mmCIF file of N, CA and C in Angstrom:
data_model
loop_
_atom_site.group_PDB
_atom_site.id
_atom_site.type_symbol
_atom_site.label_atom_id
_atom_site.label_comp_id
_atom_site.label_asym_id
_atom_site.label_seq_id
_atom_site.Cartn_x
_atom_site.Cartn_y
_atom_site.Cartn_z
ATOM 1 N N MET H 278 67.966 9.580 32.190
ATOM 2 C CA MET H 278 66.643 9.739 32.992
ATOM 3 C C MET H 278 66.192 11.216 33.062
ATOM 4 N N ALA H 279 67.203 12.022 33.476
ATOM 5 C CA ALA H 279 66.759 13.474 33.671
ATOM 6 C C ALA H 279 66.196 13.998 32.389
ATOM 7 N N ARG H 280 66.803 13.539 31.196
ATOM 8 C CA ARG H 280 66.373 14.140 29.920
ATOM 9 C C ARG H 280 64.901 13.758 29.679
ATOM 10 N N THR H 281 64.490 12.445 30.029
ATOM 11 C CA THR H 281 63.081 12.053 29.814
ATOM 12 C C THR H 281 62.168 12.836 30.694
ATOM 13 N N MET H 282 62.557 13.283 31.992
ATOM 14 C CA MET H 282 61.749 14.007 32.956
ATOM 15 C C MET H 282 61.641 15.384 32.359
ATOM 16 N N THR H 283 62.619 15.986 31.797
ATOM 17 C CA THR H 283 62.477 17.258 31.253
ATOM 18 C C THR H 283 61.634 17.198 29.937
ATOM 19 N N SER H 284 61.665 16.241 29.184
ATOM 20 C CA SER H 284 60.852 16.028 27.956
ATOM 21 C C SER H 284 59.379 15.888 28.499
ATOM 22 N N ASP H 285 59.056 15.100 29.458
ATOM 23 C CA ASP H 285 57.830 14.859 29.906
ATOM 24 C C ASP H 285 57.160 16.286 30.396
ATOM 25 N N ALA H 286 58.069 17.003 31.202
ATOM 26 C CA ALA H 286 57.614 18.288 31.679
ATOM 27 C C ALA H 286 57.327 19.233 30.566
ATOM 28 N N ARG H 287 58.099 19.213 29.548
ATOM 29 C CA ARG H 287 57.902 20.046 28.444
ATOM 30 C C ARG H 287 56.604 19.698 27.553
ATOM 31 N N LYS H 288 56.396 18.459 27.551
ATOM 32 C CA LYS H 288 55.071 18.052 26.882
ATOM 33 C C LYS H 288 53.889 18.510 27.650
ATOM 34 N N LYS H 289 53.922 18.363 28.916
ATOM 35 C CA LYS H 289 52.840 18.678 29.811
ATOM 36 C C LYS H 289 52.592 20.264 29.731
ATOM 37 N N ASP H 290 53.691 20.920 29.813
ATOM 38 C CA ASP H 290 53.701 22.440 29.593
ATOM 39 C C ASP H 290 53.001 22.858 28.236
ATOM 40 N N THR H 291 53.451 22.095 27.232
ATOM 41 C CA THR H 291 52.925 22.516 25.841
ATOM 42 C C THR H 291 51.423 22.193 25.777
ATOM 43 N N ARG H 292 50.977 21.016 26.338
ATOM 44 C CA ARG H 292 49.679 20.618 26.304
ATOM 45 C C ARG H 292 48.779 21.652 27.052
ATOM 46 N N GLU H 293 49.276 22.087 28.173
ATOM 47 C CA GLU H 293 48.547 23.120 28.971
ATOM 48 C C GLU H 293 48.392 24.346 28.255
ATOM 49 N N LYS H 294 49.366 24.855 27.582
ATOM 50 C CA LYS H 294 49.276 26.080 26.842
ATOM 51 C C LYS H 294 48.257 25.850 25.656
ATOM 52 N N ILE H 295 48.283 24.850 24.954
ATOM 53 C CA ILE H 295 47.332 24.554 23.908
ATOM 54 C C ILE H 295 45.952 24.520 24.479
ATOM 55 N N GLU H 296 45.800 23.972 25.631
ATOM 56 C CA GLU H 296 44.360 23.997 26.189
ATOM 57 C C GLU H 296 43.916 25.403 26.575
ATOM 58 N N LEU H 297 44.957 26.173 27.115
ATOM 59 C CA LEU H 297 44.494 27.642 27.481
ATOM 60 C C LEU H 297 44.220 28.434 26.271
ATOM 61 N N GLY H 298 45.000 28.194 25.209
ATOM 62 C CA GLY H 298 44.674 28.871 23.920
ATOM 63 C C GLY H 298 43.343 28.467 23.385
ATOM 64 N N GLY H 299 42.964 27.230 23.629
ATOM 65 C CA GLY H 299 41.669 26.897 23.120
ATOM 66 C C GLY H 299 40.595 27.615 23.912
ATOM 67 N N LEU H 300 40.797 27.881 25.171
ATOM 68 C CA LEU H 300 39.813 28.709 25.968
ATOM 69 C C LEU H 300 39.713 30.099 25.325
ATOM 70 N N ILE H 301 40.661 30.775 24.730
ATOM 71 C CA ILE H 301 40.578 32.036 24.122
ATOM 72 C C ILE H 301 39.720 31.864 22.867
ATOM 73 N N VAL H 302 39.873 30.866 22.147
ATOM 74 C CA VAL H 302 39.096 30.561 20.944
ATOM 75 C C VAL H 302 37.557 30.340 21.313
ATOM 76 N N LYS H 303 37.440 29.488 22.274
ATOM 77 C CA LYS H 303 36.010 29.081 22.774
ATOM 78 C C LYS H 303 35.216 30.330 23.249
ATOM 79 N N ALA H 304 36.028 31.251 23.894
ATOM 80 C CA ALA H 304 35.394 32.537 24.287
ATOM 81 C C ALA H 304 35.099 33.573 23.281
ATOM 82 N N GLY H 305 35.495 33.207 22.032
ATOM 83 C CA GLY H 305 35.260 34.041 20.958
ATOM 84 C C GLY H 305 36.119 35.293 20.793
ATOM 85 N N LEU H 306 37.338 35.047 21.381
ATOM 86 C CA LEU H 306 38.243 36.207 21.424
ATOM 87 C C LEU H 306 39.587 35.892 20.503
ATOM 88 N N ARG H 307 39.451 34.942 19.605
ATOM 89 C CA ARG H 307 40.583 34.590 18.756
ATOM 90 C C ARG H 307 41.204 35.708 18.126
ATOM 91 N N TYR H 308 40.539 36.725 17.561
ATOM 92 C CA TYR H 308 41.003 37.715 16.751
ATOM 93 C C TYR H 308 41.335 38.989 17.506
ATOM 94 N N GLU H 309 41.298 38.980 18.793
ATOM 95 C CA GLU H 309 41.593 40.207 19.602
ATOM 96 C C GLU H 309 43.145 40.318 19.732
ATOM 97 N N LYS H 310 43.541 41.595 19.991
ATOM 98 C CA LYS H 310 44.996 41.913 20.123
ATOM 99 C C LYS H 310 45.481 41.129 21.415
ATOM 100 N N ARG H 311 46.681 40.741 21.253
ATOM 101 C CA ARG H 311 47.209 40.028 22.514
ATOM 102 C C ARG H 311 47.281 40.859 23.635
ATOM 103 N N ALA H 312 47.606 42.222 23.362
ATOM 104 C CA ALA H 312 47.691 43.223 24.500
ATOM 105 C C ALA H 312 46.258 43.280 25.226
ATOM 106 N N LEU H 313 45.206 43.266 24.415
ATOM 107 C CA LEU H 313 43.950 43.325 25.063
ATOM 108 C C LEU H 313 43.692 42.184 25.955
ATOM 109 N N LEU H 314 43.991 40.940 25.366
ATOM 110 C CA LEU H 314 43.810 39.706 26.053
ATOM 111 C C LEU H 314 44.642 39.732 27.455
ATOM 112 N N LEU H 315 45.783 40.110 27.313
ATOM 113 C CA LEU H 315 46.689 40.200 28.542
ATOM 114 C C LEU H 315 46.160 41.150 29.501
ATOM 115 N N GLY H 316 45.830 42.381 28.993
ATOM 116 C CA GLY H 316 45.213 43.317 29.979
ATOM 117 C C GLY H 316 44.009 42.799 30.603
ATOM 118 N N ALA H 317 43.160 42.130 29.878
ATOM 119 C CA ALA H 317 41.937 41.526 30.398
ATOM 120 C C ALA H 317 42.268 40.491 31.535
ATOM 121 N N LEU H 318 43.270 39.615 31.323
ATOM 122 C CA LEU H 318 43.585 38.717 32.255
ATOM 123 C C LEU H 318 44.119 39.219 33.519
ATOM 124 N N VAL H 319 45.033 40.259 33.305
ATOM 125 C CA VAL H 319 45.694 40.871 34.544
ATOM 126 C C VAL H 319 44.642 41.686 35.348
ATOM 127 N N GLU H 320 43.692 42.266 34.650
ATOM 128 C CA GLU H 320 42.495 42.897 35.332
ATOM 129 C C GLU H 320 41.698 41.856 36.083
ATOM 130 N N LEU H 321 41.415 40.759 35.446
ATOM 131 C CA LEU H 321 40.691 39.673 36.023
ATOM 132 C C LEU H 321 41.346 38.971 37.250
ATOM 133 N N SER H 322 42.624 38.892 37.156
ATOM 134 C CA SER H 322 43.498 38.395 38.341
ATOM 135 C C SER H 322 43.296 39.316 39.438
ATOM 136 N N SER H 323 43.367 40.584 39.293
ATOM 137 C CA SER H 323 43.218 41.555 40.309
ATOM 138 C C SER H 323 41.812 41.377 40.970
ATOM 139 N N ARG H 324 40.695 41.279 40.109
ATOM 140 C CA ARG H 324 39.407 41.313 40.625
ATOM 141 C C ARG H 324 39.080 40.059 41.438
ATOM 142 N N LEU H 325 39.718 38.850 40.911
ATOM 143 C CA LEU H 325 39.488 37.637 41.636
ATOM 144 C C LEU H 325 40.047 37.597 43.088
ATOM 145 N N LYS H 326 41.254 38.358 43.142
ATOM 146 C CA LYS H 326 41.840 38.393 44.476
ATOM 147 C C LYS H 326 41.001 39.257 45.506
ATOM 148 N N ALA H 327 40.281 40.287 44.887
ATOM 149 C CA ALA H 327 39.540 41.149 45.719
ATOM 150 C C ALA H 327 38.078 40.758 46.004
ATOM 151 N N ASP H 328 37.569 39.816 45.210
ATOM 152 C CA ASP H 328 36.098 39.484 45.286
ATOM 153 C C ASP H 328 35.830 38.089 45.068
ATOM 154 N N GLU H 329 35.581 37.373 46.099
ATOM 155 C CA GLU H 329 35.335 35.860 45.953
ATOM 156 C C GLU H 329 33.945 35.683 45.112
ATOM 157 N N GLY H 330 33.017 36.566 45.277
ATOM 158 C CA GLY H 330 31.718 36.425 44.632
ATOM 159 C C GLY H 330 31.899 36.541 43.138
ATOM 160 N N GLU H 331 32.871 37.355 42.747
ATOM 161 C CA GLU H 331 33.167 37.408 41.310
ATOM 162 C C GLU H 331 33.670 36.119 40.659
ATOM 163 N N ARG H 332 34.440 35.387 41.631
ATOM 164 C CA ARG H 332 35.096 34.249 41.153
ATOM 165 C C ARG H 332 33.885 33.146 40.948
ATOM 166 N N ALA H 333 33.059 33.160 41.909
ATOM 167 C CA ALA H 333 31.878 32.229 41.839
ATOM 168 C C ALA H 333 30.980 32.453 40.644
ATOM 169 N N ARG H 334 30.798 33.635 40.474
ATOM 170 C CA ARG H 334 29.967 34.077 39.403
ATOM 171 C C ARG H 334 30.543 33.694 37.903
ATOM 172 N N LEU H 335 31.860 33.957 37.793
ATOM 173 C CA LEU H 335 32.484 33.599 36.468
ATOM 174 C C LEU H 335 32.714 32.117 36.360
ATOM 175 N N ILE H 336 32.850 31.266 37.427
ATOM 176 C CA ILE H 336 32.822 29.807 37.412
ATOM 177 C C ILE H 336 31.529 29.340 36.834
ATOM 178 N N ALA H 337 30.453 29.963 37.346
ATOM 179 C CA ALA H 337 29.044 29.482 36.851
ATOM 180 C C ALA H 337 29.010 29.768 35.393
ATOM 181 N N ILE H 338 29.364 30.917 34.883
ATOM 182 C CA ILE H 338 29.376 31.209 33.362
ATOM 183 C C ILE H 338 30.119 30.264 32.651
ATOM 184 N N GLY H 339 31.383 29.883 33.032
ATOM 185 C CA GLY H 339 32.235 29.002 32.393
ATOM 186 C C GLY H 339 31.775 27.700 32.343
ATOM 187 N N ALA H 340 31.108 27.212 33.379
ATOM 188 C CA ALA H 340 30.492 25.923 33.534
ATOM 189 C C ALA H 340 29.453 25.767 32.603
ATOM 190 N N GLU H 341 28.637 26.715 32.446
ATOM 191 C CA GLU H 341 27.560 26.849 31.508
ATOM 192 C C GLU H 341 27.892 26.750 30.109
ATOM 193 N N ALA H 342 28.965 27.490 29.728
ATOM 194 C CA ALA H 342 29.555 27.423 28.445
ATOM 195 C C ALA H 342 30.044 26.033 28.113
ATOM 196 N N PHE H 343 30.840 25.339 28.983
ATOM 197 C CA PHE H 343 31.191 24.005 28.775
ATOM 198 C C PHE H 343 30.064 23.080 28.493
ATOM 199 N N SER H 344 29.010 23.315 29.425
ATOM 200 C CA SER H 344 27.939 22.296 29.225
ATOM 201 C C SER H 344 27.092 22.558 27.919
ATOM 202 N N ASP H 345 27.118 23.708 27.344
ATOM 203 C CA ASP H 345 26.566 23.964 26.050
ATOM 204 C C ASP H 345 27.187 23.091 24.974
ATOM 205 N N ASP H 346 28.470 22.919 25.093
ATOM 206 C CA ASP H 346 29.175 22.030 24.105
ATOM 207 C C ASP H 346 29.277 20.533 24.424
ATOM 208 N N GLY H 347 28.814 20.147 25.488
ATOM 209 C CA GLY H 347 28.787 18.796 25.866
ATOM 210 C C GLY H 347 30.088 18.424 26.523
ATOM 211 N N GLU H 348 30.822 19.399 26.909
ATOM 212 C CA GLU H 348 32.165 19.019 27.517
ATOM 213 C C GLU H 348 32.036 18.889 29.042
#
């Protein structure tokens, strides 16, 4: 039973990583260096903690990008 739960957790984790990678592609950043992407995400994390308005602004941009695809 424990093995099944571990397997399910691993599948869920893998699916989440695939979806997150898809966001990188969707944003047009597929060919950027990994160090740049990680740096951008670390910087974004810092900004989001400091500015709730930035969070709302970026959510609106992302929602619009999803709606353009019909997602």
